[in-house]
Amino acid sequence: MPCHNQQLNNVSSGQEHPMKQVRFVNSSSSSSSSVPSVLTSSEPSDATAQPVSQDNLGPQLKLLPLNDQIRELQTIIRDKTTSRGDFVFCADRLIRLVVEEGLNQLPYSECTVTTPTGYKYEGVKFERGNCGVSIMRSGEAMEQGLRDCCRSIRIGKILIQSDEETQKAKVYYAKFPPDVYRRKVLLMYPILSTGNTVIEAVRVLIEHGVQPRHIILLSLFSTPHGAKSIIQEFPDITILTTEVHPVAPTHFGQSHDIERKQH
């Protein structure tokens, strides 16, 4: 039985982290793990990936505050014995956590409201002018998580595929809100491997008037090479992910899409 069905006694459900609190990547946040054979055909199943120092990637790369819940979800997603149903369940949970933290990076403004008992409450409100953009097809798996948090948010799409011979990314389809150039963009792509697809997607957004500093890339897993390539190309972009590891679970899109089609 997957471990997510067990009681997590050491995780306090009442803990909250302050607004915009994220941990920056450093060498101590990476850990070595066994590489499942389903992740890549070029690696043996008993190979062990070594941690890679991320100190030179800078503050543009942000990691969710790590806790046992996130670590368990990462473990289940990487486990080759995980059933498809459990895989999708855990992936959707991790997506929701990434989306919530992504929204936390967007601008808020202070406001005052009146409670049902007549008291004034000093709070904050979400500023409008944001949208989501998913990189098809795996990025579409993150759309529902965004809609669950922002029911009326507009979502655009980009379809990019790599040439089998040159490995260069090519844009086949792009559709955005007409005023995307005025908005903060949550760019959704769950696995950053080489970074080529995301780089091409950001170029398309720039062609439509979006500034890189207004783009927040939401990802579940990233390789050091993928994150570094994106940041070197666009130093003002923000990347938000749960883990930076030399081996990314590249089976994510296929496993998630198959399960979705079955339902």
mmCIF file of C-alpha atoms in Angstrom:
data_model
loop_
_atom_site.group_PDB
_atom_site.id
_atom_site.type_symbol
_atom_site.label_atom_id
_atom_site.label_comp_id
_atom_site.label_asym_id
_atom_site.label_seq_id
_atom_site.Cartn_x
_atom_site.Cartn_y
_atom_site.Cartn_z
ATOM 1 C CA MET A 1 0.000 0.000 0.000
ATOM 2 C CA PRO A 2 1.455 3.405 -0.935
ATOM 3 C CA CYS A 3 2.815 5.364 1.996
ATOM 4 C CA HIS A 4 0.532 8.343 1.312
ATOM 5 C CA ASN A 5 -2.302 6.357 2.890
ATOM 6 C CA GLN A 6 -0.450 6.231 6.216
ATOM 7 C CA GLN A 7 -0.826 8.747 9.030
ATOM 8 C CA LEU A 8 1.907 11.410 9.029
ATOM 9 C CA ASN A 9 2.400 11.994 12.728
ATOM 10 C CA ASN A 10 5.422 14.242 12.381
ATOM 11 C CA VAL A 11 3.798 16.827 10.116
ATOM 12 C CA SER A 12 1.807 19.494 11.894
ATOM 13 C CA SER A 13 -1.305 20.453 9.942
ATOM 14 C CA GLY A 14 -1.424 23.784 11.738
ATOM 15 C CA GLN A 15 1.929 25.031 10.456
ATOM 16 C CA GLU A 16 1.899 27.901 8.005
ATOM 17 C CA HIS A 17 4.797 29.698 6.392
ATOM 18 C CA PRO A 18 4.906 33.496 5.981
ATOM 19 C CA MET A 19 3.939 35.113 2.731
ATOM 20 C CA LYS A 20 6.437 34.670 -0.086
ATOM 21 C CA GLN A 21 8.632 32.397 2.043
ATOM 22 C CA VAL A 22 10.618 30.087 -0.189
ATOM 23 C CA ARG A 23 13.943 28.391 0.293
ATOM 24 C CA PHE A 24 16.718 29.163 -2.142
ATOM 25 C CA VAL A 25 18.575 26.299 -3.712
ATOM 26 C CA ASN A 26 21.843 25.277 -2.140
ATOM 27 C CA SER A 27 24.027 22.230 -2.115
ATOM 28 C CA SER A 28 22.509 20.895 1.099
ATOM 29 C CA SER A 29 18.995 20.796 -0.376
ATOM 30 C CA SER A 30 19.917 18.171 -2.965
ATOM 31 C CA SER A 31 20.160 14.530 -2.070
ATOM 32 C CA SER A 32 21.236 11.399 -3.883
ATOM 33 C CA SER A 33 18.639 8.824 -4.792
ATOM 34 C CA SER A 34 18.364 5.586 -6.701
ATOM 35 C CA VAL A 35 17.394 6.089 -10.317
ATOM 36 C CA PRO A 36 14.424 3.949 -11.404
ATOM 37 C CA SER A 37 14.828 2.289 -14.804
ATOM 38 C CA VAL A 38 11.621 3.916 -16.077
ATOM 39 C CA LEU A 39 13.142 7.389 -15.878
ATOM 40 C CA THR A 40 15.718 7.101 -18.619
ATOM 41 C CA SER A 41 16.865 4.410 -20.962
ATOM 42 C CA SER A 42 20.488 5.582 -20.760
ATOM 43 C CA GLU A 43 20.881 4.912 -17.037
ATOM 44 C CA PRO A 44 21.031 1.478 -15.372
ATOM 45 C CA SER A 45 18.422 0.855 -12.714
ATOM 46 C CA ASP A 46 21.014 0.635 -9.932
ATOM 47 C CA ALA A 47 22.768 3.880 -10.845
ATOM 48 C CA THR A 48 22.980 6.544 -8.172
ATOM 49 C CA ALA A 49 22.790 10.201 -9.130
ATOM 50 C CA GLN A 50 25.037 12.480 -7.120
ATOM 51 C CA PRO A 51 23.920 15.843 -5.688
ATOM 52 C CA VAL A 52 24.905 18.901 -7.681
ATOM 53 C CA SER A 53 25.719 22.268 -6.161
ATOM 54 C CA GLN A 54 23.172 24.936 -7.196
ATOM 55 C CA ASP A 55 24.788 27.973 -5.565
ATOM 56 C CA ASN A 56 25.486 29.699 -8.897
ATOM 57 C CA LEU A 57 21.842 29.633 -10.060
ATOM 58 C CA GLY A 58 20.876 32.609 -7.937
ATOM 59 C CA PRO A 59 17.616 33.777 -6.353
ATOM 60 C CA GLN A 60 15.608 33.355 -9.578
ATOM 61 C CA LEU A 61 15.347 29.659 -8.764
ATOM 62 C CA LYS A 62 13.099 29.016 -5.787
ATOM 63 C CA LEU A 63 12.162 25.754 -4.078
ATOM 64 C CA LEU A 64 9.055 25.065 -2.066
ATOM 65 C CA PRO A 65 9.833 24.797 1.655
ATOM 66 C CA LEU A 66 10.659 21.107 1.997
ATOM 67 C CA ASN A 67 8.699 18.984 4.455
ATOM 68 C CA ASP A 68 7.891 15.301 4.863
ATOM 69 C CA GLN A 69 4.654 15.647 2.890
ATOM 70 C CA ILE A 70 6.407 17.014 -0.205
ATOM 71 C CA ARG A 71 9.228 14.510 0.116
ATOM 72 C CA GLU A 72 6.747 11.626 0.264
ATOM 73 C CA LEU A 73 4.892 12.852 -2.823
ATOM 74 C CA GLN A 74 8.190 13.103 -4.697
ATOM 75 C CA THR A 75 9.051 9.559 -3.612
ATOM 76 C CA ILE A 76 5.747 8.061 -4.782
ATOM 77 C CA ILE A 77 5.957 9.827 -8.148
ATOM 78 C CA ARG A 78 9.493 8.490 -8.708
ATOM 79 C CA ASP A 79 8.710 4.930 -7.552
ATOM 80 C CA LYS A 80 8.390 2.572 -10.532
ATOM 81 C CA THR A 81 6.009 0.312 -8.547
ATOM 82 C CA THR A 82 3.445 3.102 -8.028
ATOM 83 C CA SER A 83 0.088 2.405 -9.675
ATOM 84 C CA ARG A 84 -1.206 4.902 -12.231
ATOM 85 C CA GLY A 85 -4.090 5.908 -9.985
ATOM 86 C CA ASP A 86 -1.772 6.649 -7.061
ATOM 87 C CA PHE A 87 0.648 8.404 -9.424
ATOM 88 C CA VAL A 88 -2.016 10.828 -10.654
ATOM 89 C CA PHE A 89 -3.374 11.384 -7.137
ATOM 90 C CA CYS A 90 0.062 12.331 -5.776
ATOM 91 C CA ALA A 91 0.996 14.356 -8.860
ATOM 92 C CA ASP A 92 -2.189 16.405 -8.525
ATOM 93 C CA ARG A 93 -1.442 17.065 -4.855
ATOM 94 C CA LEU A 94 2.090 18.228 -5.664
ATOM 95 C CA ILE A 95 0.780 20.391 -8.507
ATOM 96 C CA ARG A 96 -1.650 22.083 -6.121
ATOM 97 C CA LEU A 97 1.168 22.892 -3.680
ATOM 98 C CA VAL A 98 3.290 24.401 -6.461
ATOM 99 C CA VAL A 99 0.362 26.435 -7.779
ATOM 100 C CA GLU A 100 -0.441 27.776 -4.303
ATOM 101 C CA GLU A 101 3.148 28.930 -3.826
ATOM 102 C CA GLY A 102 3.178 30.383 -7.335
ATOM 103 C CA LEU A 103 0.135 32.481 -6.512
ATOM 104 C CA ASN A 104 1.948 33.593 -3.381
ATOM 105 C CA GLN A 105 4.590 35.214 -5.598
ATOM 106 C CA LEU A 106 2.012 37.446 -7.310
ATOM 107 C CA PRO A 107 1.171 40.947 -6.062
ATOM 108 C CA TYR A 108 -1.331 41.542 -3.287
ATOM 109 C CA SER A 109 -2.613 44.830 -1.876
ATOM 110 C CA GLU A 110 -3.834 45.724 1.589
ATOM 111 C CA CYS A 111 -7.548 46.144 2.167
ATOM 112 C CA THR A 112 -10.085 46.536 4.968
ATOM 113 C CA VAL A 113 -13.272 44.471 5.202
ATOM 114 C CA THR A 114 -16.185 44.390 7.626
ATOM 115 C CA THR A 115 -16.922 41.078 9.352
ATOM 116 C CA PRO A 116 -20.486 39.736 9.869
ATOM 117 C CA THR A 117 -20.270 40.954 13.475
ATOM 118 C CA GLY A 118 -19.438 44.504 12.380
ATOM 119 C CA TYR A 119 -15.718 44.574 13.090
ATOM 120 C CA LYS A 120 -13.099 45.952 10.706
ATOM 121 C CA TYR A 121 -10.471 43.490 9.535
ATOM 122 C CA GLU A 122 -7.171 44.563 7.989
ATOM 123 C CA GLY A 123 -6.289 42.039 5.300
ATOM 124 C CA VAL A 124 -5.014 41.691 1.745
ATOM 125 C CA LYS A 125 -6.596 41.067 -1.616
ATOM 126 C CA PHE A 126 -5.315 39.467 -4.772
ATOM 127 C CA GLU A 127 -4.533 42.004 -7.499
ATOM 128 C CA ARG A 128 -6.026 41.287 -10.889
ATOM 129 C CA GLY A 129 -4.085 41.099 -14.131
ATOM 130 C CA ASN A 130 -2.715 37.543 -14.055
ATOM 131 C CA CYS A 131 -3.089 34.540 -16.328
ATOM 132 C CA GLY A 132 -1.840 31.004 -16.776
ATOM 133 C CA VAL A 133 -0.126 29.511 -19.812
ATOM 134 C CA SER A 134 0.370 25.766 -20.153
ATOM 135 C CA ILE A 135 2.979 24.193 -22.409
ATOM 136 C CA MET A 136 1.178 21.310 -24.093
ATOM 137 C CA ARG A 137 0.742 18.540 -23.413
ATOM 138 C CA SER A 138 2.216 17.823 -19.991
ATOM 139 C CA GLY A 139 1.641 21.394 -18.835
ATOM 140 C CA GLU A 140 -2.097 20.868 -19.226
ATOM 141 C CA ALA A 141 -1.948 18.514 -16.232
ATOM 142 C CA MET A 142 -1.393 21.615 -14.069
ATOM 143 C CA GLU A 143 -4.359 23.613 -15.387
ATOM 144 C CA GLN A 144 -6.943 22.102 -13.043
ATOM 145 C CA GLY A 145 -4.792 22.868 -10.026
ATOM 146 C CA LEU A 146 -4.660 26.517 -11.095
ATOM 147 C CA ARG A 147 -8.405 26.660 -11.744
ATOM 148 C CA ASP A 148 -9.086 25.113 -8.329
ATOM 149 C CA CYS A 149 -7.328 28.125 -6.801
ATOM 150 C CA CYS A 150 -8.472 30.810 -9.270
ATOM 151 C CA ARG A 151 -11.828 29.924 -10.771
ATOM 152 C CA SER A 152 -11.971 32.755 -13.283
ATOM 153 C CA ILE A 153 -8.321 32.924 -14.338
ATOM 154 C CA ARG A 154 -7.665 32.870 -18.065
ATOM 155 C CA ILE A 155 -5.338 30.183 -19.404
ATOM 156 C CA GLY A 156 -3.448 30.221 -22.690
ATOM 157 C CA LYS A 157 -1.663 27.346 -24.417
ATOM 158 C CA ILE A 158 1.550 26.732 -26.339
ATOM 159 C CA LEU A 159 2.340 23.576 -28.309
ATOM 160 C CA ILE A 160 6.058 23.019 -28.823
ATOM 161 C CA GLN A 161 7.722 19.881 -30.145
ATOM 162 C CA SER A 162 11.386 19.041 -30.617
ATOM 163 C CA ASP A 163 12.815 17.990 -33.960
ATOM 164 C CA GLU A 164 13.987 14.382 -33.695
ATOM 165 C CA GLU A 165 17.193 15.071 -35.599
ATOM 166 C CA THR A 166 18.228 18.552 -34.471
ATOM 167 C CA GLN A 167 16.487 18.485 -31.044
ATOM 168 C CA LYS A 168 15.512 22.099 -31.670
ATOM 169 C CA ALA A 169 12.159 23.204 -30.299
ATOM 170 C CA LYS A 170 9.517 24.339 -32.790
ATOM 171 C CA VAL A 171 6.279 26.181 -32.029
ATOM 172 C CA TYR A 172 3.190 24.623 -33.613
ATOM 173 C CA TYR A 173 0.415 26.473 -31.759
ATOM 174 C CA ALA A 174 0.072 29.447 -29.421
ATOM 175 C CA LYS A 175 -3.043 31.110 -28.065
ATOM 176 C CA PHE A 176 -3.064 33.712 -25.272
ATOM 177 C CA PRO A 177 -5.465 36.265 -23.800
ATOM 178 C CA PRO A 178 -5.426 39.356 -26.055
ATOM 179 C CA ASP A 179 -3.942 41.522 -23.291
ATOM 180 C CA VAL A 180 -1.346 38.985 -22.153
ATOM 181 C CA TYR A 181 1.341 41.683 -22.386
ATOM 182 C CA ARG A 182 -0.314 43.453 -19.435
ATOM 183 C CA ARG A 183 -0.485 40.375 -17.220
ATOM 184 C CA LYS A 184 1.718 38.408 -14.883
ATOM 185 C CA VAL A 185 2.071 34.940 -16.419
ATOM 186 C CA LEU A 186 2.156 31.627 -14.557
ATOM 187 C CA LEU A 187 3.889 29.378 -17.106
ATOM 188 C CA MET A 188 3.144 25.702 -16.384
ATOM 189 C CA TYR A 189 5.468 22.844 -17.321
ATOM 190 C CA PRO A 190 5.936 19.997 -14.826
ATOM 191 C CA ILE A 191 9.366 18.605 -15.802
ATOM 192 C CA LEU A 192 12.399 20.734 -16.715
ATOM 193 C CA SER A 193 14.938 18.452 -18.358
ATOM 194 C CA THR A 194 16.967 20.350 -20.964
ATOM 195 C CA GLY A 195 15.031 23.620 -20.691
ATOM 196 C CA ASN A 196 14.768 23.965 -24.493
ATOM 197 C CA THR A 197 10.975 23.782 -24.611
ATOM 198 C CA VAL A 198 10.533 26.403 -21.906
ATOM 199 C CA ILE A 199 13.080 28.718 -23.523
ATOM 200 C CA GLU A 200 11.139 28.602 -26.786
ATOM 201 C CA ALA A 201 7.858 29.193 -24.936
ATOM 202 C CA VAL A 202 9.270 32.257 -23.175
ATOM 203 C CA ARG A 203 10.462 33.611 -26.521
ATOM 204 C CA VAL A 204 6.924 33.325 -27.859
ATOM 205 C CA LEU A 205 5.573 35.180 -24.810
ATOM 206 C CA ILE A 206 8.171 37.912 -25.301
ATOM 207 C CA GLU A 207 7.064 38.238 -28.931
ATOM 208 C CA HIS A 208 3.568 38.906 -27.561
ATOM 209 C CA GLY A 209 4.884 41.694 -25.324
ATOM 210 C CA VAL A 210 5.343 39.831 -22.026
ATOM 211 C CA GLN A 211 8.411 40.859 -20.030
ATOM 212 C CA PRO A 212 10.472 37.964 -18.586
ATOM 213 C CA ARG A 213 10.294 39.504 -15.106
ATOM 214 C CA HIS A 214 6.519 39.040 -15.256
ATOM 215 C CA ILE A 215 6.832 35.289 -15.900
ATOM 216 C CA ILE A 216 6.794 32.719 -13.092
ATOM 217 C CA LEU A 217 7.581 29.213 -14.285
ATOM 218 C CA LEU A 218 5.753 26.554 -12.252
ATOM 219 C CA SER A 219 7.444 23.158 -12.334
ATOM 220 C CA LEU A 220 7.448 20.007 -10.215
ATOM 221 C CA PHE A 221 10.950 18.730 -10.957
ATOM 222 C CA SER A 222 13.996 20.287 -12.579
ATOM 223 C CA THR A 223 17.487 19.221 -13.548
ATOM 224 C CA PRO A 224 20.387 21.587 -12.804
ATOM 225 C CA HIS A 225 21.071 21.877 -16.536
ATOM 226 C CA GLY A 226 17.473 22.764 -17.352
ATOM 227 C CA ALA A 227 17.194 25.455 -14.692
ATOM 228 C CA LYS A 228 20.605 26.918 -15.540
ATOM 229 C CA SER A 229 19.837 27.070 -19.270
ATOM 230 C CA ILE A 230 16.603 28.993 -18.673
ATOM 231 C CA ILE A 231 18.134 31.435 -16.192
ATOM 232 C CA GLN A 232 21.130 32.109 -18.433
ATOM 233 C CA GLU A 233 18.804 32.881 -21.334
ATOM 234 C CA PHE A 234 16.341 34.943 -19.257
ATOM 235 C CA PRO A 235 17.972 36.260 -16.049
ATOM 236 C CA ASP A 236 14.782 38.030 -14.926
ATOM 237 C CA ILE A 237 12.484 34.992 -15.011
ATOM 238 C CA THR A 238 11.417 33.237 -11.795
ATOM 239 C CA ILE A 239 11.459 29.431 -11.586
ATOM 240 C CA LEU A 240 9.473 27.725 -8.846
ATOM 241 C CA THR A 241 9.904 23.980 -8.337
ATOM 242 C CA THR A 242 9.962 21.313 -5.619
ATOM 243 C CA GLU A 243 13.284 19.666 -6.436
ATOM 244 C CA VAL A 244 16.472 20.092 -8.457
ATOM 245 C CA HIS A 245 18.029 16.719 -9.219
ATOM 246 C CA PRO A 246 20.303 15.405 -12.005
ATOM 247 C CA VAL A 247 17.619 12.902 -13.041
ATOM 248 C CA ALA A 248 14.066 14.134 -13.647
ATOM 249 C CA PRO A 249 11.053 11.762 -13.738
ATOM 250 C CA THR A 250 10.566 12.038 -17.492
ATOM 251 C CA HIS A 251 7.772 9.467 -17.436
ATOM 252 C CA PHE A 252 5.499 12.062 -15.778
ATOM 253 C CA GLY A 253 3.643 13.295 -18.873
ATOM 254 C CA GLN A 254 2.951 9.834 -20.243
ATOM 255 C CA SER A 255 1.737 8.376 -16.931
ATOM 256 C CA HIS A 256 -0.476 11.363 -16.109
ATOM 257 C CA ASP A 257 -1.977 11.644 -19.613
ATOM 258 C CA ILE A 258 -2.809 7.924 -19.850
ATOM 259 C CA GLU A 259 -4.616 7.950 -16.547
ATOM 260 C CA ARG A 260 -6.577 11.080 -17.489
ATOM 261 C CA LYS A 261 -7.708 9.496 -20.773
ATOM 262 C CA GLN A 262 -8.919 6.410 -18.958
ATOM 263 C CA HIS A 263 -11.244 8.576 -16.888
#
